[in-house]
Each structure stands twice: as C-alpha cells, then as structure tokens.
Amino acid sequence: MATKNTDRDARITELYEQLIEIEQRLIPTGLHVFGRVPEGQERGDLLRMVASFDRPEHNVRALPKLIAEALGFDDYDAVLRESPANENRQLIDGIARESVSQFCEAGAEAAADWLNKRAGVKPEDAWPVFQLLAGISEKLASNHELESLMRALRGEYIEPGPGADIVQNPLVLPTGRNTHAVNPYSVPSRTAFERARHAAEALLRRYVDEHGRYPRALALVLWGLDNIKTQGEGVAQALWLLGVRPLRDGLNRATELEVIPLEELKRPRMDVVMTVSGIFRDLFTPTMALLDKAVRLVASLDEPLEMNYVRRNIQESRAAQFDDAVTRVFSNAPGNYGANVNFMVMQSAWEDSAALGDLFVTRKSFAYTRDSTGRTVEGREAPALMDDALSRVEATYQNIDSFEVGITDVDHYFEYLGGISNAVEKRAQARPAIYLADSLSPEAKIRSLEETVRLETRAKTLNPKWYEGMLKHGFRGVAEIENHVTNTFGWSATAGAVDPWIYTEISKTFLLDEAMLQRLFELNQYSVQSLVKRLLEAHDRGFWNPDEEVLERLREICGRFR
Ligand code: BEZ
Ligand code: MG
C-alpha cells in the first residue's frame, strides 16, 4: 500500500510539473499586425523574458538571479535546474513577474522600490535592469514599420539594424529597419559558445539516460536565421559535441580551432552530421569551412576509438578515401533551397513515408568540404556519402530559437528535422531519438520530439487563448489553425511522433462542436475544408483511429463541400 501511495504521489508531482510547464509557456496570442506596437500583457511578457537573461553587454544581470541572491540562494543555476514546480523557483519567478508588472504600471523607480521591500534587492542592483527595460519599452512604443515600408517603396534610405529577436538582442528595436545579418567570421560569439555548452551536454545527458550509452553519431539541422539570432549557438553546439573550441585570429575572426582535451571534456568526442539550410550556406560560408575543419581536426587526433567517435566511424565507413569518409557538412546544390518535404506532405503526394526521407537526401546531399588537394568544394553531389554518414546516426536534433515560432507554427521544422529523421530511419534501419531544445530558455531544456508535439499542442493549438487570439484575425486566423493541424500531421508523416488523442481533441475542439464549426465556416470555409480533409487523411494513413461516430461526422462535414 505504501509503495502505491508513493507511486501515486510521484505521478501527481509529475502531472503538476507538466501543468506548470504548459501554463508558463509563452505563446503568441495573435499575429503581428504590421505597424502595431505590443501592449498590455504581451509587452509585459516580452520585458520579463528580456530581464531573465544576464546582459553583460549592457552591464545588466538577470533579474531572477538578483532576486535569488537577495533571498539567500547562492546558486541560482542550481535553482534553475529544478523543475518549474519547485517552490524556490516559483517564489523567485513570481517575484520577478510581479516586479515587471510594477515596472509596467508605475515605472523603473517604483519597481526597484517594490523589489527592495519584497525581496531585499538593493535598488542600485535592480536599477540597471529597469533602466534597460525602460529603454526597450520606449523603443517598443515607437514603431516605424509603416513609415519605413513607404520609404522603401519610394526607394529611399532605411536605417540598418541587427537581425535578431528582441529577447536575444534588444538592440533590434525599433522595428521597421533594414535588418542585416552578422559577420560570419564572428560566429560563434563567445556568449553563444558558452551558452551552447549547456545544450550540448544536456542533449547527451538525455540520450545517455534513455539509452545507457552515447549515440554512435548525431545529425544536426542548422538554419541561417537561427544562427544570426543567436550569433551561432547551433554552430557552437556542433563544436562542443566534437570537443573543439573556436580560436580567434588577429582580426578577431573565428577561423581556427583548438582541441578540448579529453580530460577536460570528460566524455568521448561525438560524430555529427550537419545539414544546413540554403540560407545558412549563403550567409555562413566561412562557418561551413570551420565546421568541416573541426571534423577533420577531430578525425586526425591520435586518440582511442572509444573516445573519438569520428575516428571510429571513419574506420567503419564504406568510403575508401579519407576526404570522403570525413565529409559531414551537407546542404542543397548551389543556388537551391529547401528540402521540399513540406510540399510533398501538404499535397498528400506520397505513398510510402520513406519517400519523404529520400526526398530530403536528394535535395540536401551536396557536400561542402575540401578535396584531397585542400581545395574548397562548394556543393558536390554526394548522396552515397550522405547515406553512409546517416547510416550511423542514432539521434537527430534541432534548436528552437524563439517562443513565437515553434515546431507546429511553420512547415519547415518537419521539413528539416522530420525529413532528416525519416532519412536516418531508413538508412540506419532504426528510428533515431529525436530531440529539440529551447535555446531561448535560460536552462536550455531538451525535449523529445513527442514531448514537444504534446507541449505545442496543449500550449497553442488546443489552447483557447491561442486560437481565440488567432480568430480575432478572421479569415487568416482560421488559416493559422489549419496550418497548425497540417504541421502537426507533418510530424506523423515524417516521424510518427503524434499521439492519436491529439487528432481526437482537434476534431472535438474545431469540428465536432457545432457552434465553433459554424464560426470557422463563416470566417473561412476553405480552411475548414482543408482541416477536415487532413483529419480524414490522418485516419486513412493510420495515424489515428477514431470512433466510427466521429469519422461519420467528419465525412458528413467533408460532404458539405462537394
Ligand atoms: C533558415 O533560416 O535557414 C531557414 C528559415 C526557414 C526555413 C528554412 C531555413
Ligand atoms: Mg515558408
């Protein structure tokens, strides 16, 4: 009986933690309306996110950290590693939240004063944070988007600004500027390299916890925009997994590498296959060379095979030449973009799901490396090398870099991460473990794909706050709901990662509720038609097996469009 109670208590705690995680997940509650400034809770949430990171470039420390110290917790990082349901974490997060509300209502001075009374944070410590927030607040309120668009249409000059996310880099404000990328030679930045260590180690820890050993090889998806926003966190994660660090030359360019000794790394060097987007390839040419150099460097080390998986895998490779066996950086052919897996799924144009992974390889199997004479190879068709590299992959991974755009908001996540995971499944003859990380959250939490699909579904698709926010936009809002369902379906198609209950709940929420169906139908009948067809397709393809009654209803709704 005692054991039963303990089991029950553990299960309840776990459920409670999951509820808190869903509750605290930031979600967009509507689309961005061009020219409109964020207000109310949206503004407060943004400011709170900005304040939750150390910002050495502004001499500002993370607000929760200041609070934790003032309350006498010495090790905030340890508190962060606790679950969100942990009492101390809730206390600190609650105070941080309230102090930002105070700031929004009454300004910096009042907020610093409140924080001093509530948690004993010295006003001189809190002041820099709130001053930063005051500057951001002012810029958030001045929006030049429409004016800049008009200027652009007249062919006039638009002031430049960095391309990033407000939370990653508040200097992106004000919006409505001509965004520029980063200097590719500066990537990864020092901060990105430091931050990437947590994610890389957490990823390996998670895999080892689940499998009892390290993966033979990992496949990473790298995107251009993400690496602009994070100054190369994805790139830095790859370097950490390999166990090397970037070195800067006299011009402060990260063009060289240094090996992290095994004693310091305290684990084997991982083998990583990197598929990069066309945008990444165009923006980060020197970075691709750096990644290729990193793999070659690791392959050349005189280390035991069980501590250096690149060397171990090269020995097992089918490729006869060293230069071929060490090829790990792949992208589209020069001038080409995308894997097109998303289009194949959206158009229901596939029979066997392995066709989706094959398409990914067809599009992405161009090697970016060097030949035996040391000459750069920028895009050589090499499907056999990619097949060989993928045949040893046991884990696939991608970062999520913003709370606005997650894995069911756009079709590109299943196009890339779904596409490569599907390709691995056929080539390695086993489904890989598929992981994602919120590189945005201070603790860089790693989740499995299945967990992420559930979280996104609960926090967004099925959350009235999310869909009502979308429905405020009328026609477009219904299209967004339908997009989410199709993108969710994309994770069934490529990776079999969607629980059947998700399709049941989507049906109940949007189609089986007659009042909701009527609302959606009046706003945008075309998206309702696509939505019902997609749910029936999910059933036809065996992703979901609802009650006959539900199927009948869906078929009947579908019939209304004939
Ligand atoms: C990129 O930033 O590289 C990217 C963005 C959207 C889709 C695919 C790639
Ligand atoms: Mg697109």
Coordinates of C-alpha atoms and ligand atoms in Angstrom, one line a residue:
M1 CA 0.0 0.0 0.0
A2 CA 2.8 2.4 0.9
T3 CA 4.5 1.8 -2.4
K4 CA 1.2 2.5 -4.2
N5 CA 0.9 5.8 -2.4
T6 CA 4.5 6.8 -3.3
D7 CA 3.8 5.9 -6.9
R8 CA 0.7 8.0 -6.8
D9 CA 2.4 10.9 -5.2
A10 CA 5.3 10.8 -7.8
R11 CA 2.7 10.7 -10.6
I12 CA 0.8 13.6 -9.2
T13 CA 4.0 15.6 -8.8
E14 CA 4.9 14.8 -12.4
L15 CA 1.5 15.9 -13.6
Y16 CA 1.7 19.1 -11.6
E17 CA 5.1 19.9 -13.2
Q18 CA 3.7 19.3 -16.7
L19 CA 0.8 21.6 -15.9
I20 CA 3.1 24.4 -14.7
E21 CA 5.2 23.9 -17.9
I22 CA 2.2 24.4 -20.1
E23 CA 0.9 27.3 -18.0
Q24 CA 4.3 29.1 -18.1
R25 CA 4.9 28.6 -21.8
L26 CA 4.9 31.9 -23.6
I27 CA 2.7 31.8 -26.7
P28 CA 1.8 34.4 -29.3
T29 CA -1.8 35.4 -28.7
G30 CA -2.4 36.7 -32.3
L31 CA -0.5 37.6 -35.4
H32 CA 1.7 40.6 -35.6
V33 CA -0.2 43.4 -37.2
F34 CA 2.1 45.5 -39.3
G35 CA 2.7 48.9 -37.7
R36 CA 1.1 48.0 -34.4
V37 CA 3.0 48.1 -31.1
P38 CA 2.8 45.3 -28.5
E39 CA 0.8 46.3 -25.4
G40 CA -0.6 45.0 -22.2
Q41 CA 0.4 41.5 -21.2
E42 CA 2.3 40.9 -24.5
R43 CA 4.6 43.8 -23.6
G44 CA 5.0 42.6 -20.0
D45 CA 5.8 39.1 -21.2
L46 CA 8.4 40.4 -23.6
L47 CA 10.1 42.6 -20.9
R48 CA 10.1 39.7 -18.4
M49 CA 11.8 37.5 -20.9
V50 CA 14.4 40.2 -21.7
A51 CA 15.0 40.6 -17.9
S52 CA 15.5 36.9 -17.4
F53 CA 19.0 36.8 -19.0
D54 CA 22.3 38.2 -18.0
R55 CA 23.2 41.0 -20.4
P56 CA 26.9 41.7 -19.9
E57 CA 26.9 44.0 -22.9
H58 CA 24.6 46.3 -21.0
N59 CA 26.1 45.6 -17.6
V60 CA 22.9 44.0 -16.5
R61 CA 22.3 40.9 -14.6
A62 CA 19.4 38.6 -14.8
L63 CA 16.5 39.7 -12.7
P64 CA 15.7 36.3 -11.2
K65 CA 19.4 35.9 -10.3
L66 CA 19.4 39.2 -8.4
I67 CA 16.2 38.1 -6.6
A68 CA 17.7 34.7 -5.8
E69 CA 20.8 36.2 -4.3
A70 CA 18.9 38.7 -2.3
L71 CA 16.8 35.9 -0.9
G72 CA 19.9 34.0 0.1
F73 CA 20.1 31.3 -2.6
D74 CA 23.7 31.2 -3.6
D75 CA 23.4 29.1 -6.6
Y76 CA 20.7 30.3 -8.9
D77 CA 21.8 27.9 -11.7
A78 CA 21.1 25.1 -9.3
V79 CA 17.6 26.5 -8.7
L80 CA 17.1 26.8 -12.5
R81 CA 17.8 23.1 -12.9
E82 CA 14.9 22.3 -10.6
S83 CA 11.6 21.7 -12.2
P84 CA 9.3 24.8 -12.7
A85 CA 7.1 23.4 -10.0
N86 CA 9.9 23.7 -7.4
E87 CA 8.9 26.0 -4.6
N88 CA 12.0 28.2 -4.7
R89 CA 11.8 28.6 -8.4
Q90 CA 8.1 29.6 -8.2
L91 CA 8.9 32.1 -5.5
I92 CA 11.7 33.7 -7.5
D93 CA 9.8 33.6 -10.8
G94 CA 6.7 35.0 -9.1
I95 CA 8.6 38.0 -7.6
A96 CA 10.3 38.6 -11.0
R97 CA 6.9 38.6 -12.7
E98 CA 5.4 41.0 -10.2
S99 CA 8.3 43.4 -10.3
V100 CA 8.0 43.7 -14.1
S101 CA 4.2 44.3 -13.7
Q102 CA 5.1 47.1 -11.2
F103 CA 7.5 48.5 -13.8
C104 CA 4.8 48.4 -16.5
E105 CA 2.4 50.2 -14.2
A106 CA 4.5 52.7 -12.3
G107 CA 8.0 52.8 -13.9
A108 CA 11.5 51.9 -13.0
E109 CA 11.8 53.7 -9.7
A110 CA 8.6 52.2 -8.3
A111 CA 9.6 48.7 -9.5
A112 CA 13.1 48.9 -7.9
D113 CA 11.5 50.2 -4.7
W114 CA 8.9 47.4 -4.7
L115 CA 11.7 44.8 -5.3
N116 CA 13.7 46.1 -2.4
K117 CA 10.7 45.9 0.0
R118 CA 9.6 42.5 -1.3
A119 CA 12.9 40.6 -1.6
G120 CA 15.6 43.0 -0.3
V121 CA 17.2 43.5 -3.7
K122 CA 19.3 46.7 -3.4
P123 CA 17.9 49.5 -5.5
E124 CA 21.4 50.1 -7.0
D125 CA 21.5 46.4 -8.2
A126 CA 18.0 46.5 -9.6
W127 CA 18.3 49.9 -11.2
P128 CA 20.3 48.8 -14.3
V129 CA 17.8 46.1 -15.2
F130 CA 14.8 48.5 -15.0
Q131 CA 16.7 51.2 -16.9
L132 CA 17.3 48.7 -19.7
L133 CA 13.6 47.8 -19.7
A134 CA 12.7 51.5 -19.8
G135 CA 14.8 52.0 -22.9
I136 CA 13.3 48.9 -24.5
S137 CA 9.8 50.0 -23.5
E138 CA 10.2 53.3 -25.2
K139 CA 11.5 51.8 -28.4
L140 CA 8.7 49.2 -28.4
A141 CA 6.2 52.0 -28.3
S142 CA 7.8 53.8 -31.3
N143 CA 7.0 51.7 -34.3
H144 CA 8.3 52.9 -37.8
E145 CA 7.2 49.8 -39.8
L146 CA 4.6 51.5 -42.0
E147 CA 6.7 54.7 -42.5
S148 CA 9.7 52.6 -43.4
L149 CA 7.7 50.5 -45.8
M150 CA 6.6 53.6 -47.6
R151 CA 10.1 54.9 -47.7
A152 CA 11.3 51.6 -49.1
L153 CA 8.6 51.7 -51.8
R154 CA 9.8 55.2 -52.7
G155 CA 13.4 53.8 -53.0
E156 CA 14.6 55.9 -50.0
Y157 CA 17.2 55.1 -47.4
I158 CA 16.2 52.9 -44.5
E159 CA 18.3 52.8 -41.4
P160 CA 20.0 49.5 -40.8
G161 CA 19.5 47.4 -37.6
P162 CA 20.7 43.9 -36.5
G163 CA 18.6 40.9 -37.4
A164 CA 17.7 39.1 -34.2
D165 CA 14.9 38.5 -31.7
I166 CA 14.0 41.2 -29.1
V167 CA 14.8 38.7 -26.3
Q168 CA 18.1 37.6 -27.8
N169 CA 19.2 41.1 -28.7
P170 CA 17.1 44.1 -27.6
L171 CA 19.1 46.3 -29.9
V172 CA 16.9 45.1 -32.8
L173 CA 14.5 47.8 -31.6
P174 CA 13.0 49.9 -33.0
T175 CA 11.5 47.6 -35.7
G176 CA 10.9 48.8 -39.2
R177 CA 14.6 49.0 -40.0
N178 CA 16.7 47.3 -42.7
T179 CA 17.9 44.2 -40.9
H180 CA 21.3 42.9 -41.6
A181 CA 22.9 39.6 -40.7
V182 CA 26.0 39.0 -38.7
N183 CA 29.6 39.0 -39.7
P184 CA 30.0 35.2 -40.4
Y185 CA 33.6 35.4 -39.1
S186 CA 32.4 36.4 -35.7
V187 CA 30.3 33.2 -35.4
P188 CA 30.1 31.6 -32.9
S189 CA 30.3 34.6 -30.5
R190 CA 31.8 34.0 -27.1
T191 CA 28.4 34.1 -25.4
A192 CA 27.0 31.7 -27.9
F193 CA 29.8 29.3 -27.3
E194 CA 29.3 29.5 -23.5
R195 CA 25.6 29.0 -23.8
A196 CA 25.9 26.1 -26.3
R197 CA 27.8 24.0 -23.8
H198 CA 24.7 23.6 -21.6
A199 CA 22.5 22.5 -24.5
A200 CA 25.1 20.1 -25.9
E201 CA 25.8 18.5 -22.6
A202 CA 22.1 18.3 -21.7
L203 CA 21.4 16.7 -25.1
L204 CA 24.0 14.0 -24.4
R205 CA 22.8 13.5 -20.8
R206 CA 19.3 12.9 -22.0
Y207 CA 20.4 10.4 -24.7
V208 CA 22.6 8.5 -22.2
D209 CA 19.8 8.5 -19.6
E210 CA 17.5 6.9 -22.1
H211 CA 19.9 4.6 -23.9
G212 CA 22.6 3.8 -21.4
R213 CA 25.4 4.9 -23.8
Y214 CA 26.3 7.7 -26.2
P215 CA 24.9 7.8 -29.7
R216 CA 27.2 6.5 -32.5
A217 CA 26.5 9.7 -34.4
L218 CA 24.1 12.7 -34.3
A219 CA 22.6 14.6 -37.1
L220 CA 22.0 18.3 -36.5
V221 CA 19.9 20.8 -38.5
L222 CA 21.4 24.2 -38.8
W223 CA 19.4 27.2 -40.0
G224 CA 20.6 30.6 -41.1
L225 CA 18.2 32.8 -39.3
D226 CA 18.6 31.0 -36.0
N227 CA 22.3 31.3 -36.1
I228 CA 22.0 35.0 -36.9
K229 CA 19.7 35.5 -33.9
T230 CA 21.9 33.5 -31.5
Q231 CA 25.2 34.5 -33.0
G232 CA 25.9 30.9 -33.8
E233 CA 24.6 28.8 -30.9
G234 CA 23.8 25.9 -33.2
V235 CA 27.3 26.1 -34.7
A236 CA 28.7 26.2 -31.2
Q237 CA 26.7 23.2 -30.1
A238 CA 28.3 21.2 -33.0
L239 CA 31.7 22.3 -31.9
W240 CA 31.1 21.3 -28.3
L241 CA 29.8 17.8 -29.4
L242 CA 33.0 17.4 -31.4
G243 CA 35.0 18.7 -28.5
V244 CA 36.8 21.7 -30.1
R245 CA 36.7 25.4 -29.4
P246 CA 37.0 28.3 -31.9
L247 CA 40.1 30.4 -31.8
R248 CA 40.2 34.0 -33.0
D249 CA 42.9 35.3 -35.3
G250 CA 44.5 38.8 -35.2
L251 CA 41.4 40.2 -36.9
N252 CA 39.1 38.6 -34.3
R253 CA 37.8 36.1 -36.8
A254 CA 36.9 32.6 -35.7
T255 CA 38.8 30.7 -38.4
E256 CA 40.9 28.3 -36.3
L257 CA 40.1 25.7 -33.8
E258 CA 41.7 24.2 -30.7
V259 CA 41.1 20.7 -29.4
I260 CA 39.5 20.5 -25.9
P261 CA 41.5 17.8 -24.2
L262 CA 39.6 14.6 -23.3
E263 CA 40.4 15.1 -19.6
E264 CA 38.5 18.4 -19.8
L265 CA 35.7 17.1 -22.0
K266 CA 35.2 14.0 -19.7
R267 CA 33.4 12.1 -22.5
P268 CA 34.0 10.8 -26.0
R269 CA 34.0 13.2 -28.9
M270 CA 30.8 12.8 -30.8
D271 CA 30.4 12.4 -34.5
V272 CA 28.0 14.9 -36.0
V273 CA 26.4 15.1 -39.5
M274 CA 25.3 18.6 -40.2
T275 CA 22.7 19.5 -42.7
V276 CA 22.5 23.2 -43.2
S277 CA 19.7 25.2 -44.9
G278 CA 20.3 27.1 -48.2
I279 CA 20.1 30.4 -46.3
F280 CA 22.8 29.2 -43.9
R281 CA 25.0 28.2 -46.8
D282 CA 24.6 31.6 -48.3
L283 CA 25.2 33.6 -45.1
F284 CA 27.8 31.4 -43.4
T285 CA 30.2 30.2 -46.0
P286 CA 33.3 30.6 -43.7
T287 CA 31.4 28.9 -40.9
M288 CA 30.8 25.8 -43.1
A289 CA 34.5 25.7 -43.7
L290 CA 35.1 26.0 -39.9
L291 CA 32.7 23.1 -39.3
D292 CA 34.4 20.9 -41.9
K293 CA 37.8 21.8 -40.5
A294 CA 36.6 20.8 -37.0
V295 CA 35.6 17.3 -38.1
R296 CA 38.9 16.8 -39.9
L297 CA 40.8 18.0 -36.9
V298 CA 39.0 15.5 -34.6
A299 CA 39.5 12.8 -37.2
S300 CA 43.2 13.4 -37.2
L301 CA 43.7 13.1 -33.4
D302 CA 45.6 10.2 -32.0
E303 CA 43.0 9.0 -29.5
P304 CA 41.4 5.7 -28.7
L305 CA 38.5 4.9 -30.9
E306 CA 36.1 4.6 -27.9
M307 CA 36.8 8.2 -27.0
N308 CA 36.7 9.6 -30.6
Y309 CA 33.6 8.6 -32.5
V310 CA 34.6 10.4 -35.6
R311 CA 37.7 8.2 -35.9
R312 CA 35.7 5.1 -35.0
N313 CA 33.1 5.8 -37.6
I314 CA 35.6 6.6 -40.3
Q315 CA 37.0 3.1 -39.8
E316 CA 33.6 1.7 -40.4
S317 CA 32.8 4.0 -43.3
R318 CA 32.1 2.5 -46.7
A319 CA 34.0 5.4 -48.3
A320 CA 37.5 4.4 -49.3
Q321 CA 39.1 7.9 -49.3
F322 CA 39.7 9.8 -46.1
D323 CA 38.3 13.0 -47.7
D324 CA 35.1 11.3 -48.5
A325 CA 34.8 9.4 -45.2
V326 CA 35.2 12.6 -43.2
T327 CA 32.5 14.6 -45.1
R328 CA 29.9 15.8 -42.6
V329 CA 28.6 19.1 -43.9
F330 CA 25.8 18.9 -46.4
S331 CA 23.3 21.3 -48.0
N332 CA 21.4 21.9 -51.2
A333 CA 23.1 22.3 -54.5
P334 CA 24.4 25.8 -55.0
G335 CA 21.6 28.2 -55.7
N336 CA 18.9 25.7 -54.4
Y337 CA 16.9 26.0 -51.2
G338 CA 14.7 23.7 -49.1
A339 CA 14.1 20.0 -48.8
N340 CA 10.5 20.2 -50.2
V341 CA 9.4 17.5 -47.8
N342 CA 6.7 20.0 -46.6
F343 CA 5.2 20.4 -50.1
M344 CA 5.1 16.6 -50.6
V345 CA 3.2 16.3 -47.3
M346 CA 0.9 19.2 -47.8
Q347 CA -0.1 18.0 -51.2
S348 CA -0.6 14.4 -49.9
A349 CA 1.7 13.3 -52.7
W350 CA 3.4 10.4 -51.0
E351 CA 2.6 6.7 -50.7
D352 CA 5.4 5.3 -48.5
S353 CA 6.7 7.6 -45.8
A354 CA 10.3 6.6 -46.7
A355 CA 9.8 8.7 -49.9
L356 CA 9.9 11.8 -47.6
G357 CA 13.4 11.0 -46.2
D358 CA 14.6 10.1 -49.7
L359 CA 13.5 13.5 -51.0
F360 CA 15.4 15.1 -48.1
V361 CA 18.6 13.3 -49.2
T362 CA 18.0 14.1 -52.9
R363 CA 17.7 17.8 -52.0
K364 CA 20.3 18.0 -49.3
S365 CA 23.1 15.6 -50.3
F366 CA 25.6 18.2 -51.6
A367 CA 28.9 18.1 -49.8
Y368 CA 30.6 21.3 -48.7
T369 CA 34.1 20.3 -47.9
R370 CA 37.6 20.1 -49.3
D371 CA 39.2 17.8 -51.8
S372 CA 42.4 15.8 -51.3
T373 CA 44.4 18.8 -52.6
G374 CA 42.9 21.0 -50.0
R375 CA 40.7 22.9 -52.5
T376 CA 37.3 24.0 -51.3
V377 CA 34.3 22.0 -52.6
E378 CA 31.2 24.1 -52.5
G379 CA 28.4 21.7 -53.3
R380 CA 29.3 18.4 -54.8
E381 CA 26.5 15.9 -55.4
A382 CA 27.3 13.1 -52.8
P383 CA 24.3 11.1 -51.9
A384 CA 26.3 7.9 -51.2
L385 CA 28.4 9.9 -48.7
M386 CA 25.3 11.3 -47.0
D387 CA 23.7 7.8 -46.9
D388 CA 26.8 6.4 -45.3
A389 CA 27.1 9.2 -42.7
L390 CA 23.4 8.9 -41.9
S391 CA 23.5 5.1 -41.5
R392 CA 25.3 5.5 -38.2
V393 CA 23.1 8.3 -36.8
E394 CA 21.2 7.4 -33.6
A395 CA 19.9 10.9 -32.6
T396 CA 18.7 13.9 -34.5
Y397 CA 18.5 17.4 -33.1
Q398 CA 17.5 21.0 -33.8
N399 CA 17.2 24.2 -31.7
I400 CA 14.1 26.2 -31.3
D401 CA 15.2 29.8 -31.1
S402 CA 12.0 31.7 -30.4
F403 CA 8.8 31.3 -28.5
E404 CA 6.9 32.7 -31.4
V405 CA 7.8 30.2 -34.0
G406 CA 7.7 26.6 -32.8
I407 CA 7.5 23.2 -34.4
T408 CA 3.8 23.4 -35.3
D409 CA 3.8 27.1 -36.3
V410 CA 5.7 26.6 -39.6
D411 CA 6.1 23.7 -42.0
H412 CA 9.9 24.0 -42.1
Y413 CA 10.6 22.1 -38.8
F414 CA 9.0 18.9 -40.0
E415 CA 10.5 19.6 -43.5
Y416 CA 14.0 19.6 -42.0
L417 CA 14.1 17.7 -38.7
G418 CA 11.3 15.4 -39.7
G419 CA 12.9 14.9 -43.1
I420 CA 16.3 14.0 -41.8
S421 CA 14.9 11.8 -39.1
N422 CA 12.9 9.9 -41.7
A423 CA 16.0 9.6 -43.9
V424 CA 18.0 8.2 -40.9
E425 CA 15.3 5.7 -40.1
K426 CA 15.7 4.0 -43.5
R427 CA 19.5 4.3 -43.7
A428 CA 20.3 3.3 -40.1
Q429 CA 17.4 0.8 -40.1
A430 CA 16.2 2.2 -36.8
R431 CA 14.3 5.2 -35.8
P432 CA 16.6 7.8 -34.2
A433 CA 15.8 9.5 -30.9
I434 CA 14.6 13.0 -32.0
Y435 CA 15.3 16.0 -29.7
L436 CA 14.7 19.7 -29.7
A437 CA 16.0 22.4 -27.3
D438 CA 14.5 25.7 -26.4
S439 CA 17.7 27.6 -26.8
L440 CA 15.7 30.6 -25.7
S441 CA 15.0 29.5 -22.1
P442 CA 17.9 30.1 -19.7
E443 CA 18.1 26.4 -18.8
A444 CA 18.2 25.2 -22.5
K445 CA 15.8 22.4 -21.8
I446 CA 16.0 19.3 -24.0
R447 CA 12.7 17.6 -25.0
S448 CA 12.0 14.6 -27.2
L449 CA 10.0 15.4 -30.4
E450 CA 7.0 13.6 -28.9
E451 CA 7.1 15.8 -25.8
T452 CA 7.5 18.9 -27.9
V453 CA 4.5 18.0 -30.1
R454 CA 2.4 17.4 -27.0
L455 CA 3.5 20.7 -25.4
E456 CA 2.9 22.8 -28.5
T457 CA -0.5 21.2 -29.0
R458 CA -1.6 21.9 -25.5
A459 CA 0.0 25.4 -25.2
K460 CA -1.1 26.5 -28.7
T461 CA -3.4 24.5 -31.0
L462 CA -5.9 23.4 -28.3
N463 CA -5.5 26.4 -26.0
P464 CA -8.4 28.8 -26.2
K465 CA -6.1 31.7 -25.5
W466 CA -4.1 30.8 -28.6
Y467 CA -6.9 30.0 -31.0
E468 CA -9.2 32.9 -29.9
G469 CA -6.2 35.2 -30.4
M470 CA -5.9 33.9 -33.9
L471 CA -9.6 34.1 -34.6
K472 CA -9.5 37.8 -33.9
H473 CA -7.9 38.0 -37.3
G474 CA -10.9 36.4 -39.0
F475 CA -10.1 34.6 -42.3
R476 CA -6.3 34.5 -41.7
G477 CA -6.9 33.1 -38.1
V478 CA -8.7 30.1 -39.4
A479 CA -5.9 29.5 -41.9
E480 CA -3.5 29.6 -39.0
I481 CA -5.4 26.9 -37.1
E482 CA -5.5 24.7 -40.2
N483 CA -1.7 25.3 -40.7
H484 CA -1.1 24.1 -37.2
V485 CA -3.0 20.9 -37.8
T486 CA -1.2 20.3 -41.1
N487 CA 2.2 20.9 -39.5
T488 CA 1.2 18.5 -36.7
F489 CA 0.2 16.0 -39.3
G490 CA 3.7 16.6 -40.8
W491 CA 5.2 15.1 -37.7
S492 CA 3.0 12.0 -38.1
A493 CA 4.1 11.7 -41.7
T494 CA 7.8 12.1 -41.3
A495 CA 8.4 10.8 -37.8
G496 CA 5.3 9.1 -36.4
A497 CA 5.5 11.4 -33.4
V498 CA 1.9 12.4 -32.8
D499 CA -0.3 10.7 -30.2
P500 CA -3.7 9.8 -31.6
W501 CA -5.5 11.8 -28.8
I502 CA -4.2 14.9 -30.4
Y503 CA -6.3 14.4 -33.6
T504 CA -9.3 13.5 -31.4
E505 CA -9.1 16.7 -29.4
I506 CA -8.5 18.8 -32.5
S507 CA -11.7 17.3 -34.1
K508 CA -13.7 17.9 -30.9
T509 CA -12.5 21.5 -30.5
F510 CA -12.8 22.7 -34.0
L511 CA -15.2 20.5 -35.9
L512 CA -17.5 18.4 -33.7
D513 CA -18.5 21.5 -31.7
E514 CA -21.3 22.8 -33.9
A515 CA -21.1 26.4 -32.7
M516 CA -17.3 26.5 -33.4
L517 CA -17.7 24.8 -36.7
Q518 CA -20.2 27.4 -37.7
R519 CA -17.9 30.3 -36.6
L520 CA -15.0 28.9 -38.5
F521 CA -17.1 28.1 -41.6
E522 CA -18.3 31.7 -41.8
L523 CA -14.9 33.1 -41.4
N524 CA -13.0 30.9 -43.8
Q525 CA -14.7 27.8 -45.3
Y526 CA -11.7 26.9 -47.4
S527 CA -9.5 26.3 -44.4
V528 CA -12.3 24.3 -42.7
Q529 CA -12.4 22.1 -45.8
S530 CA -8.6 21.5 -45.7
L531 CA -8.8 20.9 -42.0
V532 CA -11.5 18.2 -42.2
K533 CA -9.7 16.5 -45.2
R534 CA -6.4 16.5 -43.3
L535 CA -8.0 14.8 -40.3
L536 CA -9.6 12.1 -42.6
E537 CA -6.2 11.7 -44.3
A538 CA -4.7 11.1 -40.8
H539 CA -7.1 8.3 -40.3
D540 CA -6.6 6.9 -43.8
R541 CA -2.9 6.8 -43.3
G542 CA -3.3 5.0 -39.9
F543 CA -2.1 7.8 -37.7
W544 CA -5.4 7.9 -35.8
N545 CA -8.3 5.5 -35.4
P546 CA -11.3 7.4 -34.0
D547 CA -14.7 6.0 -33.2
E548 CA -16.9 5.3 -36.2
E549 CA -19.3 8.1 -35.0
V550 CA -16.5 10.7 -35.1
L551 CA -15.5 9.5 -38.6
E552 CA -19.1 9.7 -39.8
R553 CA -19.4 13.3 -38.6
L554 CA -16.1 14.3 -40.3
R555 CA -17.2 12.6 -43.5
E556 CA -20.5 14.4 -43.3
I557 CA -18.8 17.8 -42.8
C558 CA -16.5 17.0 -45.7
G559 CA -19.5 16.2 -47.8
R560 CA -20.9 19.7 -47.3
F561 CA -18.1 21.0 -49.6
R562 CA -19.0 18.9 -52.6
Ligands
BEZ1 C1 16.9 29.4 -42.3 O1 16.9 30.4 -41.6 O2 17.9 28.9 -42.7 C2 15.6 28.8 -42.6 C3 14.4 29.5 -42.3 C4 13.2 29.0 -42.6 C5 13.1 27.8 -43.3 C6 14.3 27.1 -43.6 C7 15.5 27.6 -43.2
MG2 MG 8.0 29.4 -45.9

